[in-house]
């Protein structure tokens, strides 16, 4: 454990090994090359210092891309400190580089246990942030319980993912929300691209890295046809899988069927799948009623935010034997019926636990949206205590810069077309 801060029992940082910092720096700079929108923001922030005076506490997956977001926020004048938003998603070399190369106090260790995970969240809150950034709302939730007295100082909190936004809306509905929050996930420049193309590619990447399985010819069940599920299903099909979708929402089930996927109940899909991928934000999507029906050797993975989509407690309690790490990041569960099922990344986000999360090109848009939403919140004179949408101008700016970086040009409306589209008189 590193030395404590002056006049405090709080450590200055807590990472696995500072010796990894140089390797982390190289990967952060490699990712930076693929993040032109965020780079442009970082350069502008360095000149304008829109976050000067803010203490920004970020609870995010500690990856190369996140490091580039934190660099941009620091360039904007904020005092920045960070912790992990998932015990298995931290890249230890990145955490080391943040501390050693970028002077950003970081509390994150890959594989940390639950107590350490929460001690790291506390370390961030004990630095009294004025802006928080969350991925799944664990930090905001702790702020509202153990650290409620700090809420007054918090100008706003940014939320990165669907599950976090759902939790925050539930808090607002219960009258429990004490700070303004910004639903970054709900910006089109975030969920349309990150949740779909990012999760689509990186989920398959995680499964392939963990198992080495051939996707072509495999029967893959995708639970949930939301933004993530659509991306995963289409990428799995692209690699040659026979894809089945399960849903609870009739519109989304219909959409999946018309996109050409087989749609069925999980109880039926459980009998035929080689690989299961949950992406619902819901709990126990794979549960006691399904495990016994599964084929011998089935792979179980989750890409939803929390590790509750697969009922791991039931599986652990009822398995005859559990073999950890039969190959890296894969645990074998020997069921009472004699079959074996393999769980990837302990049922946590498979794309982060077994791979490195989304490609930098897509995180460029998510984190550009995060950075500009933070600037917007920092500059606001007063923000109402509620869940705010990201202003549409931010989305348009991020999309325009991304298109320019990709060398894509688009048409513009003529004056005549603008007039036509705004009128109602002309018809048949
Ligand atoms: P979404 O709300 O667009 O889609 C979720 C879908 O799951 C909905 O269509 C819903 O009807 C369906 N669903 C709910 N319960 C179900 C059940 N029991 N069986 C079958 N379907 C069910 O949400 P989105 O954006 O696709 O996110 C899904 C989850 O993935 C969330 O937890 C989100 O936080 C997480 N996420 C994970 C990422 C990653 O890197 N792995 C990236 C972005 C989001």
XYZ file of C-alpha atoms and ligand atoms in Angstrom:
472
model
C 0.000 0.000 0.000
C 1.513 3.412 -0.902
C 2.093 6.156 1.656
C -0.843 8.126 3.013
C -1.579 11.694 1.929
C -0.424 14.420 4.286
C -2.863 14.926 7.209
C -4.903 11.931 6.107
C -5.069 8.164 6.447
C -6.118 8.020 2.800
C -3.451 6.524 0.531
C -2.266 8.749 -2.314
C -3.150 5.995 -4.750
C -3.638 2.228 -4.819
C -2.545 0.327 -7.903
C -1.075 -3.141 -8.467
C 2.452 -2.224 -9.591
C 3.885 1.168 -10.539
C 6.547 -0.696 -12.504
C 3.919 -1.273 -15.211
C 3.570 2.470 -15.843
C 5.743 2.704 -18.963
C 3.872 -0.160 -20.663
C 0.599 1.555 -19.725
C 1.739 4.895 -21.125
C 2.554 3.312 -24.471
C -0.891 1.700 -24.743
C -2.644 4.911 -23.650
C -0.812 6.863 -26.349
C -1.596 4.163 -28.908
C -5.309 4.473 -28.084
C -4.999 8.265 -28.216
C -4.105 8.039 -31.914
C -7.592 6.599 -32.533
C -9.387 9.275 -30.500
C -9.333 12.448 -32.633
C -12.476 14.006 -31.157
C -11.234 13.670 -27.597
C -7.815 14.974 -28.659
C -9.379 18.076 -30.114
C -11.277 18.606 -26.858
C -8.093 18.112 -24.837
C -6.288 20.770 -26.897
C -9.171 23.218 -26.516
C -9.517 22.458 -22.790
C -5.792 23.173 -22.294
C -6.327 26.680 -23.696
C -9.681 27.492 -22.133
C -9.469 25.630 -18.771
C -13.264 25.201 -18.474
C -12.902 22.826 -15.511
C -10.571 25.023 -13.468
C -11.408 24.778 -9.775
C -13.361 21.524 -10.128
C -12.412 18.345 -8.270
C -13.467 15.560 -10.584
C -13.909 12.057 -9.130
C -14.332 9.398 -11.813
C -15.532 5.837 -11.223
C -15.001 4.232 -14.640
C -13.474 1.111 -16.199
C -9.744 1.858 -15.931
C -8.735 1.274 -19.543
C -6.499 3.083 -22.055
C -9.485 4.994 -23.433
C -10.588 6.122 -19.960
C -7.039 7.318 -19.320
C -7.347 9.598 -22.347
C -10.628 10.978 -21.031
C -9.000 11.677 -17.655
C -6.076 13.399 -19.403
C -8.535 15.673 -21.240
C -10.355 16.537 -18.003
C -7.072 17.340 -16.280
C -5.984 19.472 -19.238
C -9.247 21.362 -18.701
C -8.003 22.463 -15.282
C -9.760 19.935 -13.040
C -8.085 18.094 -10.203
C -8.818 14.523 -11.326
C -8.841 11.265 -9.344
C -10.242 7.888 -10.316
C -11.349 4.447 -9.177
C -12.596 1.363 -11.020
C -16.275 0.783 -11.775
C -15.813 -3.000 -11.882
C -13.388 -5.273 -9.991
C -12.315 -7.117 -13.148
C -12.114 -4.329 -15.733
C -8.968 -2.550 -14.521
C -5.920 -2.693 -16.764
C -3.136 -2.596 -14.165
C -0.604 -1.005 -16.511
C -3.037 1.830 -17.244
C -3.727 2.394 -13.537
C 0.034 2.562 -12.914
C 0.568 5.017 -15.788
C -2.221 7.269 -14.552
C -0.442 7.633 -11.220
C 3.144 7.670 -12.426
C 3.021 9.375 -15.808
C -0.059 11.583 -15.692
C -0.193 12.451 -11.995
C -3.796 11.287 -11.607
C -4.362 9.568 -8.225
C -5.969 6.225 -9.075
C -7.452 3.520 -6.878
C -7.925 0.390 -8.969
C -6.479 -3.114 -8.990
C -7.531 -5.847 -11.404
C -9.279 -8.628 -9.458
C -9.799 -6.544 -6.295
C -12.283 -8.038 -3.836
C -15.553 -6.346 -2.901
C -14.133 -4.638 0.209
C -11.195 -3.199 -1.725
C -13.524 -2.127 -4.534
C -15.628 -0.118 -2.068
C -12.582 1.226 -0.210
C -11.452 2.640 -3.568
C -14.824 4.317 -4.143
C -14.552 5.787 -0.641
C -11.043 7.066 -1.393
C -12.484 9.034 -4.320
C -15.364 10.455 -2.269
C -13.007 11.395 0.555
C -11.316 13.786 -1.862
C -14.613 15.724 -1.889
C -15.374 15.838 -5.618
C -17.399 18.695 -7.084
C -18.171 16.698 -10.241
C -18.481 12.902 -10.314
C -18.439 10.519 -13.207
C -19.922 7.062 -12.881
C -20.376 3.866 -14.871
C -23.225 1.961 -13.222
C -24.039 4.494 -10.447
C -22.105 2.772 -7.626
C -20.261 6.000 -6.751
C -23.424 8.108 -6.723
C -25.191 5.447 -4.711
C -22.427 5.526 -2.060
C -22.500 9.321 -2.127
C -26.212 9.194 -1.286
C -25.786 6.744 1.584
C -22.475 6.818 3.509
C -21.389 10.228 2.179
C -24.711 12.066 2.005
C -23.190 15.128 3.703
C -20.969 15.662 0.637
C -23.858 15.787 -1.831
C -24.295 19.549 -1.437
C -20.822 20.213 -2.868
C -21.436 18.107 -5.971
C -22.383 20.247 -8.937
C -23.348 17.295 -11.133
C -22.617 13.678 -11.909
C -22.183 12.139 -15.376
C -23.531 8.609 -15.941
C -21.975 6.413 -18.629
C -24.204 3.334 -18.896
C -27.797 2.143 -19.337
C -27.951 0.375 -15.973
C -26.642 3.485 -14.178
C -29.228 5.713 -15.848
C -31.989 3.252 -14.873
C -30.811 3.368 -11.224
C -30.640 7.177 -11.262
C -34.104 7.531 -12.759
C -35.383 5.191 -10.021
C -33.717 7.439 -7.398
C -35.293 10.536 -8.978
C -38.716 8.844 -9.028
C -38.391 7.940 -5.328
C -37.433 11.536 -4.494
C -34.068 10.201 -3.271
C -31.832 12.011 -5.765
C -29.805 14.798 -4.132
C -27.650 15.987 -7.051
C -28.156 16.857 -10.730
C -27.078 14.009 -13.013
C -26.456 13.903 -16.735
C -27.503 10.778 -18.660
C -24.464 10.587 -20.940
C -25.490 7.043 -21.939
C -28.680 8.402 -23.465
C -26.848 10.743 -25.842
C -27.047 9.387 -29.375
C -23.294 9.825 -29.760
C -22.942 7.318 -26.924
C -25.453 4.471 -26.969
C -26.036 4.251 -30.737
C -22.349 3.549 -31.298
C -20.691 2.427 -28.043
C -23.450 0.083 -26.863
C -24.051 -1.313 -30.353
C -20.763 -1.453 -32.258
C -18.452 -1.294 -29.245
C -20.209 -3.970 -27.190
C -20.916 -5.985 -30.345
C -17.273 -6.320 -31.294
C -15.683 -6.443 -27.844
C -18.105 -9.065 -26.482
C -17.191 -11.463 -29.283
C -13.548 -10.485 -28.729
C -13.823 -11.440 -25.030
C -15.453 -14.791 -25.789
C -12.885 -15.637 -28.457
C -9.901 -14.604 -26.289
C -11.186 -16.624 -23.336
C -12.200 -19.790 -25.170
C -10.623 -19.742 -28.634
C -13.949 -21.092 -29.882
C -14.874 -21.027 -33.581
C -17.895 -18.757 -33.878
C -18.853 -20.000 -37.360
C -21.417 -22.775 -36.990
C -21.940 -22.153 -33.259
C -25.426 -21.655 -31.909
C -25.330 -18.402 -29.933
C -28.145 -17.131 -27.754
C -28.240 -13.382 -27.181
C -30.543 -12.407 -24.299
C -31.895 -8.879 -24.777
C -32.242 -7.099 -28.115
C -31.460 -3.595 -26.875
C -28.559 -1.511 -28.171
C -25.963 -3.965 -26.883
C -27.900 -7.072 -27.893
C -28.422 -5.795 -31.451
C -24.710 -5.188 -31.828
C -23.733 -8.570 -30.396
C -26.297 -10.470 -32.501
C -25.270 -8.806 -35.748
C -21.523 -9.310 -35.091
C -22.075 -12.964 -34.133
C -24.044 -13.510 -37.325
C -21.269 -11.790 -39.290
C -18.827 -14.385 -37.969
C -21.112 -17.200 -39.102
C -23.012 -18.094 -35.935
C -26.590 -19.336 -35.896
C -28.034 -16.622 -33.626
C -31.097 -16.929 -31.397
C -32.512 -13.902 -29.555
C -34.567 -13.972 -26.343
C -36.592 -10.920 -25.287
C -39.363 -9.794 -22.951
C -40.373 -6.705 -24.955
C -42.738 -7.487 -27.874
C -41.488 -4.652 -30.105
C -37.858 -5.638 -29.701
C -38.703 -9.333 -30.162
C -40.459 -8.416 -33.408
C -37.525 -6.311 -34.509
C -35.154 -9.224 -33.875
C -37.427 -11.577 -35.836
C -37.595 -9.165 -38.779
C -33.832 -8.664 -38.625
C -33.748 -12.378 -39.408
C -32.954 -13.935 -36.038
C -34.756 -16.866 -34.449
C -36.623 -15.587 -31.386
C -37.674 -17.977 -28.642
C -38.022 -18.377 -24.884
C -34.824 -18.933 -22.943
C -36.182 -22.233 -21.642
C -36.182 -23.508 -25.256
C -32.978 -21.781 -26.311
C -31.186 -23.236 -23.254
C -31.388 -26.718 -24.770
C -29.716 -25.897 -28.079
C -27.096 -23.193 -27.504
C -23.345 -23.583 -27.556
C -22.730 -20.042 -26.263
C -24.958 -17.826 -24.107
C -24.531 -14.039 -23.960
C -26.742 -11.956 -21.672
C -27.092 -8.206 -22.341
C -30.281 -7.148 -20.601
C -29.413 -5.111 -17.493
C -31.775 -7.555 -15.730
C -31.094 -10.238 -13.093
C -31.200 -14.042 -13.304
C -31.752 -14.152 -17.044
C -29.913 -17.476 -16.877
C -31.165 -19.148 -13.724
C -31.957 -22.400 -11.900
C -34.537 -23.387 -14.517
C -32.027 -23.155 -17.371
C -28.690 -24.629 -16.226
C -29.878 -28.251 -16.076
C -31.171 -28.050 -19.669
C -27.896 -26.850 -21.172
C -25.658 -28.890 -23.441
C -22.533 -30.395 -21.994
C -19.729 -27.873 -22.580
C -21.906 -24.784 -23.054
C -20.203 -21.390 -22.550
C -21.989 -18.823 -20.362
C -21.104 -15.155 -20.635
C -22.565 -11.797 -19.715
C -22.117 -8.362 -21.232
C -24.670 -6.517 -19.094
C -23.358 -4.127 -16.464
C -23.649 -6.175 -13.269
C -22.756 -9.802 -12.559
C -26.372 -10.677 -11.742
C -27.590 -11.708 -15.202
C -26.306 -15.260 -14.668
C -27.417 -16.599 -11.278
C -23.879 -17.333 -10.121
C -24.912 -17.960 -6.507
C -27.259 -20.784 -7.536
C -24.704 -22.244 -9.914
C -21.999 -22.189 -7.239
C -24.242 -23.636 -4.517
C -25.595 -26.488 -6.627
C -22.503 -27.452 -8.642
C -20.915 -30.783 -7.648
C -17.525 -29.262 -8.313
C -16.155 -25.905 -9.460
C -12.786 -25.797 -11.208
C -11.348 -22.293 -11.365
C -9.358 -21.118 -14.385
C -9.500 -24.329 -16.439
C -8.115 -21.919 -18.948
C -7.534 -18.191 -18.261
C -10.794 -16.464 -17.216
C -12.891 -19.632 -17.601
C -14.344 -21.603 -14.656
C -15.886 -25.063 -15.071
C -19.087 -25.863 -13.177
C -19.818 -29.605 -12.880
C -23.598 -29.904 -12.643
C -25.459 -32.608 -10.716
C -26.668 -34.117 -14.039
C -23.074 -34.904 -14.960
C -22.724 -32.107 -17.520
C -20.211 -29.274 -17.361
C -20.873 -25.616 -18.206
C -18.130 -23.011 -18.498
C -18.545 -19.493 -17.084
C -16.443 -16.719 -18.616
C -15.022 -13.856 -16.523
C -16.993 -14.892 -13.397
C -20.183 -13.699 -15.084
C -18.921 -10.103 -15.178
C -18.800 -7.947 -18.329
C -17.080 -10.416 -20.642
C -15.694 -7.734 -22.957
C -13.791 -6.108 -20.099
C -13.063 -9.138 -17.922
C -11.757 -11.294 -20.795
C -10.694 -8.627 -23.318
C -9.899 -4.929 -23.234
C -13.314 -3.361 -23.678
C -14.428 -1.322 -26.648
C -12.117 -0.151 -29.414
C -10.717 3.364 -28.939
C -12.488 4.668 -32.067
C -15.894 4.189 -30.464
C -14.866 5.303 -26.971
C -13.675 8.498 -28.662
C -17.310 9.450 -29.156
C -18.534 8.303 -25.733
C -15.767 10.101 -23.891
C -15.908 13.220 -26.059
C -19.569 13.359 -25.035
C -18.559 12.826 -21.370
C -15.930 15.586 -21.486
C -18.243 18.113 -23.127
C -21.125 17.240 -20.806
C -18.798 17.871 -17.843
C -17.837 21.241 -19.310
C -21.504 22.067 -19.783
C -22.297 21.122 -16.168
C -19.266 23.014 -14.808
C -20.280 26.189 -16.652
C -23.983 25.994 -15.723
C -25.007 28.608 -13.136
C -27.624 26.316 -11.663
C -28.693 22.792 -12.541
C -31.983 21.420 -11.309
C -31.769 18.207 -9.269
C -32.983 15.692 -11.849
C -31.710 13.450 -14.632
C -30.620 15.792 -17.454
C -30.217 14.890 -21.115
C -26.994 15.826 -22.891
C -27.660 19.029 -24.906
C -28.200 18.202 -28.587
C -25.504 20.710 -29.680
C -22.909 18.532 -27.929
C -24.086 15.445 -29.821
C -23.965 17.317 -33.117
C -20.516 18.689 -32.448
C -19.126 15.259 -31.516
C -20.693 13.649 -34.608
C -19.437 16.400 -36.936
C -15.844 16.149 -35.697
C -15.948 12.341 -35.852
C -17.193 12.446 -39.457
C -14.469 14.922 -40.398
C -11.838 12.699 -38.768
C -13.160 9.755 -40.796
C -12.957 11.835 -43.973
C -16.703 11.573 -44.547
C -18.581 14.478 -46.092
C -22.349 14.858 -46.030
C -24.888 16.887 -47.936
C -26.490 20.026 -46.552
C -30.061 21.175 -47.027
C -30.665 23.836 -49.683
C -32.772 26.871 -48.693
C -35.607 25.419 -50.807
C -35.384 22.045 -49.004
C -35.343 23.708 -45.582
C -38.483 25.641 -46.484
C -40.168 22.517 -47.864
C -39.388 20.449 -44.799
C -40.751 23.183 -42.517
C -43.982 23.613 -44.440
C -47.278 21.749 -44.402
C -49.071 23.290 -47.395
C -47.612 21.283 -50.268
C -48.836 17.693 -50.514
C -49.903 15.394 -53.367
P -31.456 -1.671 -23.469
O -32.402 -1.176 -22.449
O -31.373 -0.964 -24.804
O -31.747 -3.227 -23.774
C -31.970 -4.202 -22.815
C -32.952 -5.204 -23.438
O -33.037 -6.357 -22.597
C -34.369 -4.628 -23.578
O -34.835 -4.781 -24.907
C -35.186 -5.483 -22.586
O -36.527 -5.710 -23.033
C -34.402 -6.781 -22.568
N -34.629 -7.611 -21.383
C -34.816 -7.220 -20.094
N -34.988 -8.296 -19.304
C -34.894 -9.396 -20.111
C -34.984 -10.791 -19.884
N -35.219 -11.284 -18.670
N -34.847 -11.631 -20.952
C -34.640 -11.153 -22.205
N -34.548 -9.820 -22.472
C -34.661 -8.956 -21.432
O -30.016 -1.675 -22.761
P -28.564 -1.710 -23.449
O -28.091 -0.330 -23.701
O -28.559 -2.720 -24.518
O -27.705 -2.230 -22.190
C -27.863 -3.565 -21.682
C -26.889 -3.771 -20.532
O -25.550 -3.679 -21.027
C -26.980 -2.728 -19.429
O -26.696 -3.347 -18.203
C -25.871 -1.747 -19.779
O -25.462 -0.979 -18.687
C -24.815 -2.708 -20.255
N -23.773 -2.164 -21.123
C -22.627 -2.921 -21.190
C -21.584 -2.486 -21.965
C -20.354 -3.309 -22.003
O -19.280 -2.740 -22.267
N -20.439 -4.606 -21.820
C -21.635 -1.231 -22.739
C -22.917 -0.562 -22.667
C -23.940 -1.029 -21.872
